[in-house]
């Protein structure tokens, strides 16, 4: 079975600062990796995904993530955050193409002025 | 495209009552997932359907929970009888596996409070 660890439950940053949200996964087989964002009182929406190919993937709203197989990591980064990026971010993994996702516990990103 | 539609958005009920949550997936999507979100346990997959057939219900907490998908455009999650520990946000999500972009589309959730 696979699992996902998001090392930080909360990350406070100032506006225009860079941010990195950490995600590590465990799986004995190849995986697909995802980052989802959840704004207050809303469902989750996809930020970006890694299925295959280039290990650096770019998503919406200026976010990017790098798949590192040797480190079993998929950290999310943004060079300069905005107040509107305040939300909860979830890393997720699935082994196969059925998209049965296992989610991490989430990281609450709070961007302060 | 209307997206995944869930109802009710909020439900407050008393312990012992039956609760039914509803979901309409995106038209053309052939897989549907029910997730539960709590502060303590995060997002947990309860059950998923492929072409209206339940494939994996190992996440359903106990016999009080049941889910059905009578057709491609409708699914229900039922809790009977409900208990305070069932209080959570329940999300439905769908995906079209054929030629999929890999994006699971989520509804806005049903927030359940059991008193």
Coordinates of C-alpha atoms in Angstrom, one line a residue:
Chain A
X1 CA 0.0 0.0 0.0
X2 CA 1.1 3.5 -0.6
X3 CA 1.2 6.4 1.9
X4 CA 1.8 10.1 1.7
X5 CA 3.5 12.3 4.3
X6 CA 3.2 16.0 4.3
X7 CA 5.8 17.1 6.8
X8 CA 4.4 20.5 7.7
X9 CA 0.8 20.9 8.8
X10 CA 1.0 24.7 8.7
X11 CA 3.3 27.1 6.7
X12 CA 3.0 30.8 7.4
X13 CA 4.8 33.1 4.9
X14 CA 4.8 36.8 3.9
X15 CA 3.4 37.9 0.6
X16 CA 5.9 37.8 -2.3
X17 CA 8.1 35.4 -0.4
X18 CA 9.0 32.0 -1.9
X19 CA 7.4 28.8 -0.5
X20 CA 8.0 25.1 -0.6
X21 CA 5.5 22.6 0.7
X22 CA 7.0 19.2 1.3
X23 CA 5.6 15.8 0.3
X24 CA 7.1 12.4 0.6
X25 CA 5.5 9.2 -0.5
X26 CA 6.1 5.5 0.0
X27 CA 5.3 2.9 -2.6
X28 CA 7.1 -0.1 -3.9
X29 CA 5.9 0.5 -7.4
X30 CA 5.7 3.4 -9.9
X31 CA 3.2 6.0 -8.9
X32 CA 1.3 9.0 -10.2
X33 CA 1.6 12.1 -8.0
X34 CA -0.7 15.0 -7.6
X35 CA -1.1 18.3 -5.7
X36 CA -4.6 19.6 -5.0
X37 CA -5.7 22.9 -3.4
X38 CA -8.7 23.5 -1.2
X39 CA -10.0 26.9 -0.6
X40 CA -12.3 27.4 2.5
X41 CA -15.7 25.7 2.2
X42 CA -14.9 24.4 -1.3
X43 CA -13.9 21.1 -2.8
X44 CA -10.4 20.2 -4.0
X45 CA -9.1 21.3 -7.3
X46 CA -6.1 20.0 -9.2
X47 CA -2.9 22.2 -9.1
X48 CA -0.6 19.9 -11.0
X49 CA 0.2 16.2 -11.6
X50 CA 3.1 14.0 -12.5
X51 CA 2.2 10.9 -14.6
X52 CA 5.4 10.4 -16.5
X53 CA 8.1 12.3 -18.5
X54 CA 9.8 15.4 -17.2
X55 CA 10.3 15.4 -13.5
X56 CA 9.6 19.1 -13.2
X57 CA 5.9 19.8 -13.7
X58 CA 4.2 23.2 -13.8
X59 CA 0.7 23.8 -12.7
X60 CA -1.8 26.6 -12.3
X61 CA -1.3 29.8 -10.5
X62 CA 2.5 29.7 -10.9
X63 CA 3.1 26.5 -8.8
X64 CA 5.5 23.8 -9.8
X65 CA 6.7 20.6 -8.3
X66 CA 9.6 18.3 -8.9
X67 CA 9.4 14.5 -8.8
X68 CA 12.4 13.0 -7.2
X69 CA 12.3 9.2 -7.3
X70 CA 15.5 8.6 -5.3
X71 CA 14.2 10.8 -2.5
X72 CA 10.6 9.6 -3.0
X73 CA 9.5 13.3 -2.8
X74 CA 7.2 15.6 -4.8
X75 CA 7.7 19.0 -3.2
X76 CA 5.5 21.9 -4.3
X77 CA 7.1 25.4 -4.9
X78 CA 6.2 28.9 -5.8
X79 CA 8.8 31.7 -6.2
X80 CA 6.5 34.5 -5.0
X81 CA 3.2 33.9 -3.2
X82 CA 0.1 36.1 -3.1
X83 CA -2.5 36.6 -0.4
X84 CA -4.9 34.6 -2.6
X85 CA -2.7 31.5 -2.3
X86 CA -3.9 31.1 1.3
X87 CA -5.5 27.6 1.3
X88 CA -4.9 24.0 2.2
X89 CA -2.7 22.0 -0.1
X90 CA -2.9 18.2 -0.4
X91 CA -0.4 15.9 -1.9
X92 CA -1.8 12.6 -3.3
X93 CA -0.5 9.4 -4.8
X94 CA -2.0 6.5 -6.8
X95 CA -0.4 3.4 -8.1
X96 CA -2.4 2.8 -11.1
X97 CA -4.7 4.3 -13.7
X98 CA -7.8 3.8 -11.6
X99 CA -6.9 7.1 -9.8
X100 CA -7.8 5.7 -6.4
X101 CA -5.9 8.5 -4.6
X102 CA -4.3 8.4 -1.2
X103 CA -4.0 11.9 0.3
X104 CA -1.6 13.4 2.7
X105 CA -3.0 15.2 5.8
X106 CA -2.6 18.6 4.1
X107 CA -0.6 21.7 4.6
X108 CA -2.3 25.0 5.5
X109 CA -0.5 27.8 3.7
X110 CA -1.2 31.2 5.2
X111 CA 0.1 34.2 3.3
X112 CA 0.4 37.3 5.4
X113 CA 0.6 40.9 4.1
Chain B
X1 CA -20.1 22.0 -17.6
X2 CA -21.8 22.0 -14.2
X3 CA -19.2 20.1 -12.4
X4 CA -19.8 17.5 -9.7
X5 CA -23.0 18.4 -7.8
X6 CA -23.6 17.3 -4.2
X7 CA -26.6 17.8 -2.0
X8 CA -27.3 18.8 0.6
X9 CA -24.4 21.2 1.3
X10 CA -25.1 21.2 5.0
X11 CA -27.0 18.7 7.1
X12 CA -27.6 18.8 10.8
X13 CA -29.3 15.8 12.3
X14 CA -29.7 13.9 15.6
X15 CA -28.0 10.8 16.5
X16 CA -29.9 7.7 15.3
X17 CA -31.4 9.4 12.3
X18 CA -30.8 8.3 8.7
X19 CA -28.7 10.5 6.5
X20 CA -28.6 10.4 2.7
X21 CA -26.0 12.3 0.7
X22 CA -26.3 12.6 -3.0
X23 CA -24.0 13.1 -5.9
X24 CA -24.3 13.8 -9.6
X25 CA -21.0 13.2 -11.4
X26 CA -19.8 15.1 -14.5
X27 CA -21.6 13.7 -17.5
X28 CA -19.4 11.2 -19.3
X29 CA -17.3 10.3 -16.3
X30 CA -17.3 6.6 -15.5
X31 CA -15.6 6.5 -12.1
X32 CA -17.0 8.0 -8.9
X33 CA -15.4 8.3 -5.5
X34 CA -16.7 9.1 -2.1
X35 CA -14.3 10.7 0.4
X36 CA -14.7 11.8 4.0
X37 CA -12.7 14.7 5.5
X38 CA -12.1 15.2 9.2
X39 CA -9.6 17.2 11.1
X40 CA -8.3 14.0 12.8
X41 CA -8.0 11.7 9.9
X42 CA -7.8 14.0 6.9
X43 CA -9.2 12.7 3.5
X44 CA -10.2 9.1 3.5
X45 CA -11.5 7.2 0.5
X46 CA -14.7 5.4 1.5
X47 CA -15.7 3.7 -1.7
X48 CA -15.3 4.0 -5.5
X49 CA -17.4 2.9 -8.4
X50 CA -16.4 2.1 -12.0
X51 CA -19.2 2.0 -14.6
X52 CA -21.7 2.1 -11.7
X53 CA -20.2 -1.0 -10.1
X54 CA -18.6 -0.8 -6.6
X55 CA -14.9 -1.7 -7.0
X56 CA -13.5 -1.1 -3.6
X57 CA -15.5 -0.4 -0.4
X58 CA -12.7 -1.3 2.0
X59 CA -12.8 2.3 3.3
X60 CA -16.4 2.2 4.4
X61 CA -16.1 2.4 8.2
X62 CA -18.9 0.0 9.2
X63 CA -22.2 -1.5 8.2
X64 CA -24.0 1.7 9.1
X65 CA -22.6 3.1 5.8
X66 CA -23.8 2.1 2.4
X67 CA -23.4 3.5 -1.1
X68 CA -25.2 2.9 -4.3
X69 CA -24.9 4.1 -7.9
X70 CA -28.1 3.1 -9.7
X71 CA -27.0 4.8 -12.9
X72 CA -24.2 6.8 -14.4
X73 CA -25.5 10.1 -13.3
X74 CA -26.4 9.5 -9.6
X75 CA -24.9 8.1 -6.5
X76 CA -26.0 8.1 -2.8
X77 CA -24.1 7.6 0.4
X78 CA -26.4 6.6 3.3
X79 CA -25.6 6.4 7.0
X80 CA -28.1 4.6 9.2
X81 CA -28.2 5.1 12.1
X82 CA -26.0 8.2 12.3
X83 CA -23.6 8.8 15.2
X84 CA -21.8 12.0 16.3
X85 CA -18.5 10.5 15.2
X86 CA -19.8 10.6 11.6
X87 CA -19.7 14.4 11.6
X88 CA -17.4 15.3 8.7
X89 CA -17.4 16.8 5.2
X90 CA -18.2 14.2 2.6
X91 CA -16.9 14.7 -0.9
X92 CA -17.9 13.1 -4.1
X93 CA -15.4 13.1 -7.0
X94 CA -15.5 11.8 -10.6
X95 CA -13.1 11.1 -13.4
X96 CA -13.4 9.8 -16.9
X97 CA -10.8 7.1 -17.3
X98 CA -10.8 6.9 -21.0
X99 CA -8.2 9.3 -22.3
X100 CA -8.1 10.8 -18.9
X101 CA -6.0 13.8 -18.1
X102 CA -5.6 12.4 -14.6
X103 CA -7.7 15.0 -12.9
X104 CA -10.2 14.0 -10.3
X105 CA -13.1 16.5 -10.2
X106 CA -14.5 17.2 -6.7
X107 CA -17.9 18.5 -5.6
X108 CA -18.1 21.2 -3.0
X109 CA -18.9 18.7 -0.3
X110 CA -21.7 17.9 2.1
X111 CA -21.0 19.0 5.7
X112 CA -22.7 16.7 8.1
X113 CA -23.2 17.4 11.8
X114 CA -24.7 14.7 14.0
X115 CA -25.8 15.9 17.4

